[in-house]
Coordinates of C-alpha atoms in Angstrom, one line a residue:
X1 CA 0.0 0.0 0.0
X2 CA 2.7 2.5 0.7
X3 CA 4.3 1.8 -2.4
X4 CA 1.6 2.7 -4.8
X5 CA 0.7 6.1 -2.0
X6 CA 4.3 6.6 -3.0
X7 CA 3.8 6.1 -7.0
X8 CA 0.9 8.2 -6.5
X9 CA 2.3 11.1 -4.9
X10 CA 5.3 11.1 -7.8
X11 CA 2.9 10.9 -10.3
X12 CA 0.3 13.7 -8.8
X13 CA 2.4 16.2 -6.5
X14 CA 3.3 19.5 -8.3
X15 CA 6.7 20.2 -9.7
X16 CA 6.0 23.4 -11.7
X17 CA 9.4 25.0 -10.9
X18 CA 11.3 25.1 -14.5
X19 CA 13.4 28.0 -14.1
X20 CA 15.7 29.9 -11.2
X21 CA 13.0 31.9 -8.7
X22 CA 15.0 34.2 -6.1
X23 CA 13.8 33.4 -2.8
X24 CA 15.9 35.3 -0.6
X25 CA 17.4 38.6 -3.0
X26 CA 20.6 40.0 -3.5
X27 CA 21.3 43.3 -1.5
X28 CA 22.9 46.1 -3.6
X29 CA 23.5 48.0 -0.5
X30 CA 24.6 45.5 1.8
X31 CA 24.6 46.9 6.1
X32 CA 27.9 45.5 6.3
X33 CA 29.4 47.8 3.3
X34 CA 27.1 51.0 4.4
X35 CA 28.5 51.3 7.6
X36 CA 31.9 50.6 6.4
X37 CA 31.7 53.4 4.1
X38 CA 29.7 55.3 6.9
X39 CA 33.0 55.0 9.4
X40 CA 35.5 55.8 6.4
X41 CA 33.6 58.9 5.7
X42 CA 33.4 60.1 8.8
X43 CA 36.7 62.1 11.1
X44 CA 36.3 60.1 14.3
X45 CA 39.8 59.9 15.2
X46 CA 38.6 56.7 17.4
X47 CA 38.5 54.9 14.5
X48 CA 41.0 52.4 12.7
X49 CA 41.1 53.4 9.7
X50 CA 43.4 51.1 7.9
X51 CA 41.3 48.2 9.2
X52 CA 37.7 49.7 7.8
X53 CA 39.4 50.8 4.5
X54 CA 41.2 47.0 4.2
X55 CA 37.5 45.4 5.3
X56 CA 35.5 47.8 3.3
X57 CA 37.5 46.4 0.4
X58 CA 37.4 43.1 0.5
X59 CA 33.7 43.0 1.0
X60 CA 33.3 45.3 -1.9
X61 CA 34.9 42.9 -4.1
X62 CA 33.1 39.5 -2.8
X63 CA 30.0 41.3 -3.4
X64 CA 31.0 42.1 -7.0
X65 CA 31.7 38.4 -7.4
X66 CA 28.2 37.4 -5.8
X67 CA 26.6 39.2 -8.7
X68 CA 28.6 37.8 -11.2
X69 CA 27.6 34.3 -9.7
X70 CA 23.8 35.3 -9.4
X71 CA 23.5 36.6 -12.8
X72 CA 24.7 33.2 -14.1
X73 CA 22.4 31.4 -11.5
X74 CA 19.6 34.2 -12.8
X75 CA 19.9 33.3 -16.6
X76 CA 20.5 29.1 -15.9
X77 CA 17.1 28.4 -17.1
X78 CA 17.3 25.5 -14.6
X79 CA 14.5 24.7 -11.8
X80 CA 16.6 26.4 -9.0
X81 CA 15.5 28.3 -5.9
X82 CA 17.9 30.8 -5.2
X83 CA 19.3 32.3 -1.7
X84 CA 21.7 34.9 -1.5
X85 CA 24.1 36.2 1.7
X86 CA 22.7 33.2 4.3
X87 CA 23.8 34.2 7.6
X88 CA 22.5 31.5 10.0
X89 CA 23.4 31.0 13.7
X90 CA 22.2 27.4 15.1
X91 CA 23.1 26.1 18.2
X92 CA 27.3 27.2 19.0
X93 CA 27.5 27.3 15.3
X94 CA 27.6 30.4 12.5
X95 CA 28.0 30.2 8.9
X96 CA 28.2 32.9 6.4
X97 CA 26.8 30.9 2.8
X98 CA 27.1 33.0 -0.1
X99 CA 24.5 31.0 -1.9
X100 CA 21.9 28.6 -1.0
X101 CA 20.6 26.5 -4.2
X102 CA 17.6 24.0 -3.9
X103 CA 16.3 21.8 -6.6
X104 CA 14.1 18.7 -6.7
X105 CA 16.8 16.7 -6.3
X106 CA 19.5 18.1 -3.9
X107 CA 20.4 21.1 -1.8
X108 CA 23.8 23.0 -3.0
X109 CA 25.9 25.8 -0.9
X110 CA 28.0 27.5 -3.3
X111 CA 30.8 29.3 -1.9
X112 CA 32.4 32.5 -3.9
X113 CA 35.7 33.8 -4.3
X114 CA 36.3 36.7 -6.3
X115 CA 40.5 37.7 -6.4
X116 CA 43.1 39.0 -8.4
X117 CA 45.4 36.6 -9.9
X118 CA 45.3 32.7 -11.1
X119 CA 44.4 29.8 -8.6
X120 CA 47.2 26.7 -8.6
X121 CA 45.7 24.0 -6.5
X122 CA 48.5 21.3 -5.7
X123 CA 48.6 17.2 -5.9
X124 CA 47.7 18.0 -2.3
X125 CA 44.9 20.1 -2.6
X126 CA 46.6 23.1 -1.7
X127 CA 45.3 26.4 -2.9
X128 CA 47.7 29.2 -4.1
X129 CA 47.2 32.3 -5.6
X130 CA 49.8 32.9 -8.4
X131 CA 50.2 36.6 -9.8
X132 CA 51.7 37.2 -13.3
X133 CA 52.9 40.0 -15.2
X134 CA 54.1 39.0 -18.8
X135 CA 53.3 35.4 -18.6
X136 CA 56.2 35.2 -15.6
X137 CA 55.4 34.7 -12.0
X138 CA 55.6 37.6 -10.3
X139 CA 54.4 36.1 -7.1
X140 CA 53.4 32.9 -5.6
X141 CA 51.5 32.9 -1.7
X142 CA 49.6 29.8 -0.2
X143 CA 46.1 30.3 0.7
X144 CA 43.2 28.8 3.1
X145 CA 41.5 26.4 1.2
X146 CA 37.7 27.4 0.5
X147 CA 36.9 23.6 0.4
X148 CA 36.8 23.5 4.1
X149 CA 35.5 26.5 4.5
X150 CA 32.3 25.5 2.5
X151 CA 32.3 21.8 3.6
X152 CA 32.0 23.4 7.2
X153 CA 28.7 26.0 6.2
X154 CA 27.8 22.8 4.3
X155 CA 27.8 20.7 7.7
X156 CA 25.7 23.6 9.6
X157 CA 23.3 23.6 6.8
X158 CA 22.6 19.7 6.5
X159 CA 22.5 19.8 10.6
X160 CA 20.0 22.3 10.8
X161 CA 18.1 21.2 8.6
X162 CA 17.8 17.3 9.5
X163 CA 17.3 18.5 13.0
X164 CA 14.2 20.8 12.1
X165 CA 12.7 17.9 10.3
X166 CA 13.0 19.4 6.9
X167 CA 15.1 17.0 5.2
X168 CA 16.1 13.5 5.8
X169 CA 17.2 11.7 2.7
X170 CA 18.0 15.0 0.5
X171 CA 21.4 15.6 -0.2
X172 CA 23.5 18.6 0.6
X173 CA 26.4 19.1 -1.7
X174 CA 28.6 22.2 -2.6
X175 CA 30.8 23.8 -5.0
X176 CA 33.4 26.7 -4.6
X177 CA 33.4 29.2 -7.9
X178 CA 35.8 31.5 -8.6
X179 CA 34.1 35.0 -10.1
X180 CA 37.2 36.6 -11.7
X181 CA 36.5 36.0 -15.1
X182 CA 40.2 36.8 -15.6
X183 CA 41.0 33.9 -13.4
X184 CA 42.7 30.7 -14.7
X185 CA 42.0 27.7 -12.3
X186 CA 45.3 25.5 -12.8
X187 CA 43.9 22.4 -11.0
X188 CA 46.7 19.2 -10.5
X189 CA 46.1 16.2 -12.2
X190 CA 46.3 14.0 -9.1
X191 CA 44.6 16.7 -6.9
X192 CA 42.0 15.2 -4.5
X193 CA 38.7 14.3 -6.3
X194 CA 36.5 16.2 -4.6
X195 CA 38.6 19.6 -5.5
X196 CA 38.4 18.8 -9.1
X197 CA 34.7 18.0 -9.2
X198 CA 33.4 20.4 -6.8
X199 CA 36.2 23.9 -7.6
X200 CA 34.8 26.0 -10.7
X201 CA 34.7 28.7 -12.9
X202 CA 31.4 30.9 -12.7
X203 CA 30.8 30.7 -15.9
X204 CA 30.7 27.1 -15.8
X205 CA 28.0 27.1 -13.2
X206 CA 24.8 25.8 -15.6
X207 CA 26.8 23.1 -16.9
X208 CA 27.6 22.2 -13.4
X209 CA 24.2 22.4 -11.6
X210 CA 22.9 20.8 -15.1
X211 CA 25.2 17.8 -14.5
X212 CA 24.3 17.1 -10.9
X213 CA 20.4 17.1 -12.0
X214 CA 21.2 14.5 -14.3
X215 CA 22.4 12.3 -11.7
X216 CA 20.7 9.9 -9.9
X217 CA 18.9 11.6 -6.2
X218 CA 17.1 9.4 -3.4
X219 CA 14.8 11.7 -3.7
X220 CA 12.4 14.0 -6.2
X221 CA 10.8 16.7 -4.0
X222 CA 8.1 18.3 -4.7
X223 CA 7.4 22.2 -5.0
X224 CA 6.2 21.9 -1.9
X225 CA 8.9 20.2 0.1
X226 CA 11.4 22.9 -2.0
X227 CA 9.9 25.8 -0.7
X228 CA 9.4 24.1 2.8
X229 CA 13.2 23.9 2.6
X230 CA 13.5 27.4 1.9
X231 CA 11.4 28.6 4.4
X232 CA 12.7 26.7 6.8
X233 CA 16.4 28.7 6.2
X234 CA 14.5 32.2 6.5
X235 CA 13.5 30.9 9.6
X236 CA 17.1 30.2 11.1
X237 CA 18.3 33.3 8.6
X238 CA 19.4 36.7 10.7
X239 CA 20.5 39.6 9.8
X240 CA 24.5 39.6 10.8
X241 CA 25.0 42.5 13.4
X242 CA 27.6 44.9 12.3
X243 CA 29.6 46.0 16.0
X244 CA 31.1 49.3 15.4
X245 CA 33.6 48.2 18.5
X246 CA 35.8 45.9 16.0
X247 CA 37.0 49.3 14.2
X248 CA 37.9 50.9 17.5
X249 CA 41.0 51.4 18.0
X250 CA 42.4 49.4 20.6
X251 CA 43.9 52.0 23.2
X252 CA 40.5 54.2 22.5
X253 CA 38.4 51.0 23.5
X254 CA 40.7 50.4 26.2
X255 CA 40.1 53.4 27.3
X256 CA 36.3 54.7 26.8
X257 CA 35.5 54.6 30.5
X258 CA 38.5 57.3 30.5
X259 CA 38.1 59.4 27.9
X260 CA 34.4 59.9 28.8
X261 CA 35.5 61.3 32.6
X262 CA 38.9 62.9 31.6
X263 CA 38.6 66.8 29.8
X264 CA 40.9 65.6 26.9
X265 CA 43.3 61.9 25.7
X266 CA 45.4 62.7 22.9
X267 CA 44.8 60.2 20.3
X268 CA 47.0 57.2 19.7
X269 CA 48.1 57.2 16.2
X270 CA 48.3 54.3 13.8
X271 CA 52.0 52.8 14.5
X272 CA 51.6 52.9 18.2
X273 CA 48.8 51.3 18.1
X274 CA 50.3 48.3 15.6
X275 CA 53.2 48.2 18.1
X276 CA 50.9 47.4 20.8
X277 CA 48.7 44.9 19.1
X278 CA 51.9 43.6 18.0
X279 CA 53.0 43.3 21.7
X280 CA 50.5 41.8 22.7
X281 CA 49.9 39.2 20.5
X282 CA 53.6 38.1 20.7
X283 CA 53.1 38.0 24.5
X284 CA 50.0 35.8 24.1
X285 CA 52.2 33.3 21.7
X286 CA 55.3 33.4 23.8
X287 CA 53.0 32.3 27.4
X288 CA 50.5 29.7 25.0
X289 CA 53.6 27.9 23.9
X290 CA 55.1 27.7 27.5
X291 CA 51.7 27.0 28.7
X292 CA 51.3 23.8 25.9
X293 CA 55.3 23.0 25.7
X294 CA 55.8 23.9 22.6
X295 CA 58.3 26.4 20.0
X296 CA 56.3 29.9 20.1
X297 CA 56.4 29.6 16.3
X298 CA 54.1 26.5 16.3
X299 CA 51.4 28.5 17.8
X300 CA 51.7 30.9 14.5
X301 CA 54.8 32.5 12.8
X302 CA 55.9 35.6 12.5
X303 CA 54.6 35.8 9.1
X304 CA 51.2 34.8 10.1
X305 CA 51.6 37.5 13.2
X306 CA 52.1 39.9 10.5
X307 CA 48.7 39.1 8.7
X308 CA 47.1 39.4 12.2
X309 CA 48.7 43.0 12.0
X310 CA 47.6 43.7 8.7
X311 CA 44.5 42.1 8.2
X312 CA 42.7 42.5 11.6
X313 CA 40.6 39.8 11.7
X314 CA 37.3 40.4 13.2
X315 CA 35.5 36.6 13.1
X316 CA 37.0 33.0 13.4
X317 CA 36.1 32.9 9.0
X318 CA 38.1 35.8 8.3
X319 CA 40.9 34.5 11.1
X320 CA 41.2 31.0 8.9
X321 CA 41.6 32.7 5.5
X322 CA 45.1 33.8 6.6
X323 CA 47.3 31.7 5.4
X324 CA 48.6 28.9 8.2
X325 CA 45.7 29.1 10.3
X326 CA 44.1 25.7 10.3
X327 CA 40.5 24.7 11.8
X328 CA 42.2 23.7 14.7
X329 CA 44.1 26.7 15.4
X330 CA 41.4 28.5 15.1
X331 CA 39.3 26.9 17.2
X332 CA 42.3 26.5 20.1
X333 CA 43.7 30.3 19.9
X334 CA 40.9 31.8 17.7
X335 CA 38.8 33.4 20.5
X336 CA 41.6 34.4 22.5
X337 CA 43.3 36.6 18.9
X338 CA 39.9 37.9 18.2
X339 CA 39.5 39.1 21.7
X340 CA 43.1 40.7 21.7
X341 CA 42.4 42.3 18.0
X342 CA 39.6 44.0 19.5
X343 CA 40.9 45.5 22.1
X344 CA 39.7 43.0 25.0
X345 CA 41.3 40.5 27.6
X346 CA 40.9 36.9 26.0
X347 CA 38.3 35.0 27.7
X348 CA 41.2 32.5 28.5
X349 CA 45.1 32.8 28.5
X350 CA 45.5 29.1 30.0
X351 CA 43.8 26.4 29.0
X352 CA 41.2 24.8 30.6
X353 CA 41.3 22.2 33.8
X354 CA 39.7 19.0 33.1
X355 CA 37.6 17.6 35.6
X356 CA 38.7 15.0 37.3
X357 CA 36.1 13.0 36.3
X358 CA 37.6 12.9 33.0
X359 CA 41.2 11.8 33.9
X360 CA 41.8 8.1 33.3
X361 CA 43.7 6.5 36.8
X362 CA 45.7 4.4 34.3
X363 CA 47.2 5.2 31.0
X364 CA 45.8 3.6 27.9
X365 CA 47.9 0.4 26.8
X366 CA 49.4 -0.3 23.8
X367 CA 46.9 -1.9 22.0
X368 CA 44.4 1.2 22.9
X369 CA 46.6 3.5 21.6
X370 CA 47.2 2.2 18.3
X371 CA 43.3 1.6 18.0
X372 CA 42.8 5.2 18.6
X373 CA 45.9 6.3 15.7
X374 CA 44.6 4.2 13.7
X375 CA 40.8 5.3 14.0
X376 CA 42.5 9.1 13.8
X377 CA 44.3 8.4 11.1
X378 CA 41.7 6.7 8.8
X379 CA 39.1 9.6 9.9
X380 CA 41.5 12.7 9.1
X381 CA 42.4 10.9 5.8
X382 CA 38.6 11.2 4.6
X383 CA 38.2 14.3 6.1
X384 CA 40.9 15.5 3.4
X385 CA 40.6 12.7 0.9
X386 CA 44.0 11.6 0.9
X387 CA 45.3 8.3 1.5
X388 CA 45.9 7.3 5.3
X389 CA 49.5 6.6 4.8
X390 CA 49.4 11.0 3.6
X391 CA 48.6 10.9 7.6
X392 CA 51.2 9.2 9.1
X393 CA 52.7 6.0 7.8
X394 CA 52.8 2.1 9.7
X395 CA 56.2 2.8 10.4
X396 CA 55.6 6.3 11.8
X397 CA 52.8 4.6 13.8
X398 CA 55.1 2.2 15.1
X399 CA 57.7 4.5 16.4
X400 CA 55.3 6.7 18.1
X401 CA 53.8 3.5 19.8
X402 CA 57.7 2.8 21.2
X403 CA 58.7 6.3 22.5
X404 CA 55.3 7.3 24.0
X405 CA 56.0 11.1 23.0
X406 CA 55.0 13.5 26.0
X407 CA 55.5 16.6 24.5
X408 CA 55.4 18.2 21.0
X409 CA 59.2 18.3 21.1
X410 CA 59.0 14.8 21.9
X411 CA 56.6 14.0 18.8
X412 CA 59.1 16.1 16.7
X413 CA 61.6 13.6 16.9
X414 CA 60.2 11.2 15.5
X415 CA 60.8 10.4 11.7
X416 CA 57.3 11.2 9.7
X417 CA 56.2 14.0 11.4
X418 CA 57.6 17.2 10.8
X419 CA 56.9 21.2 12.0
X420 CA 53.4 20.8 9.6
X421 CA 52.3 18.0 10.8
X422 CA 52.8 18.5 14.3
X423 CA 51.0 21.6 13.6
X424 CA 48.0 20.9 12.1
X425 CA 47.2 17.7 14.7
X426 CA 50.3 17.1 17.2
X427 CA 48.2 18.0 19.7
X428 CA 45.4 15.5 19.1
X429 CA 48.0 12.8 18.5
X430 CA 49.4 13.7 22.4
X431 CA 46.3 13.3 23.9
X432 CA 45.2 10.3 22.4
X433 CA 48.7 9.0 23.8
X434 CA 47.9 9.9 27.6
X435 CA 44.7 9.0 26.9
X436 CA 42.5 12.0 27.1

């Protein structure tokens, strides 16, 4: 019986959507770039200036590259509803999504980059930005891969969703697009396979979107269920506040209870204040690496300290598109930077006490331990789609199973893992060791 209620509902449920409907429109006069331009305009000397005119900027040009993609969404011809600039805030997550796309058959987050210059993505999956003058390279600078930036807002979407009861079988995919139409994506032939399939041009978006609706979906939704879907995202969908604090500068914020009482404070002007951001944040990487053991420079480098300088980073998205700054740096040190950039005390300069309830009497054995590499290992490997042995190889394995490292020194040592490595997951390979 519920087979032919199902046949029935295919046959007789409405699917009149044939072409692209924008359900949630694009803003020409986005609040973020109004008051951007608003503090840039105006002569509060309280202001950092060199932060608003760098953000003001790099918004300006993402939303230039937004309407290139919605203009190729706009003329698809293809059954899409469209959502533009998603900001959704569920549970201790946030995700800025660019673009939302539902179809009958799948859900798609489409992330946008718009930059100057050529993309080179690596064997690895590495992304670098490679600038040209007279077909010679001119320049050559890593950057943080979009891939995990959208797989993450993907992850956020799908759990939102699933957990509001608005999906269950439909799939969420993604793709990243790059809006330059100057741009050359140079993509390695042994890149991970979901880079190649998933990182486009935008002028290659029909095609793409037509390709994944000729695939094969568990399901075929109805109108219905589409716009259910998109309702339900205006639901979680807020309006990001724009906090005029993360363009104060710092002494002035500092300060404010001060200035308000005193008759006059001379202003603090532009390189004292770098110098003292600058002190500060190399104060907060010299007691972090004491605190975890560690070389000051595995906490981030001097280079990446610079980018801190420069680019001011005023949320954990914009903190992992500088170059070096992993998911799990950021979610370690990320709080404590943004608090610092703003002018506040980080919420914590030491890390955290476990309970005693969660402090094993005994260490883990042997056996334990290689269970839990392993299991880290084979789960990190399919979180970047490499092969496991891209991880850490048997023999790596073995050697860290011998000399029990204790510290990230310790874990240096060891042939296979090296300053990147020990970066990106030492930590989580120490405390799988003593068993936390």
């Amino acid at each position: 019986m519920s087979f032919l209620k199902n046949v029935f509902n295919v046959l007789t449920d409405k699917r009149d959507i044939k072409e692209p409907e924008i359900y949630k429109h694009f803003n020409e006069k986005s609040v973020t770039i109004s008051r951007l331009t608003e503090l840039a305009e105006s002569n509060d000397p309280n202001i950092d200036l060199k932060k608003v005119e760098n953000h003001l900027k790099l918004f300006t040009i993402g939303q230039t590259g937004e309407k290139n993609v919605l203009f190729e969404l706009q003329h698809s011809m293809l059954p899409l509803v469209i959502l533009h600039d998603v900001y959704l805030e569920y549970g201790d997550y946030a995700a800025q999504l660019d673009f939302i796309v539902i179809t009958h058959k799948f859900i798609m987050v489409l992330e946008v980059k718009k930059m100057f210059g050529n993309i080179h993505i690596t064997d690895k999956g590495e992304f670098q930005r490679v600038i040209t003058k007279n077909n010679r390279i001119i320049n050559k600078e890593g950057m943080y891969s979009p891939i995990n930036q959208v797989e993450r807002h993907m992850g956020i979407l799908e759990k939102l969703l699933k957990d509001d009861g608005a999906i269950k079988n439909c799939p969420v995919t993604y793709a990243v697009t790059f809006a330059n139409s100057k741009t050359i994506l140079d993509i390695a032939k042994n890149a991970p396979a979901n880079i190649q399939s998933k990182v486009i041009r935008h002028d290659q978006i029909k095609t793409f979107i037509q390709n994944e609706l000729e695939k094969k979906s568990p399901v075929f939704m109805t109108d219905q269920l589409v716009y259910g879907i998109a309702d339900t995202i205006l639901k979680y969908s807020k309006e990001k506040q724009f906090n005029k604090e993360d363009y104060l500068l710092q002494t002035s914020l500092a300060t404010q209870k001060e200035i308000s009482n005193a008759a006059s404070v001379p202003a603090v002007n532009q390189n004292d204040k770098d110098s003292i951001l600058k002190k500060s944040l190399t104060e907060y990487r010299l007691n972090r690496s004491r605190e975890l053991n560690i070389k000051p420079y595995y906490i981030y480098t001097n280079k990446m300290l610079d980018e801190l300088l420069e680019k001011k980073p005023m949320t954990i998205e914009h903190l992992l598109e500088i170059e070096g700054f992993s998911q799990k740096k950021a979610e370690d040190y990320g709080k404590d930077l943004l608090a610092i950039i703003s002018g506040q005390s980080p919420e914590s300069r030491f890390p955290k006490k476990q309970h005693t309830k969660h402090i094993r009497n005994n260490p883990p054995n042997e056996k334990e331990i290689r269970s839990a590499l392993t299991a880290f290992r084979t789960s990190h490997s399919k979180k970047l789609n490499v092969k496991p042995y891209y991880i850490f190889t048997n023999n790596t394995l073995e050697a860290i199973l011998i000399k029990r490292p204790g510290t990230m020194s310790d874990l240096l040592s060891i042939e296979g893992i090296g300053p990147k490595k020990a970066g990106e997951f030492g930590q989580e390979l120490l405390d799988i060791i003593k068993g936390n």
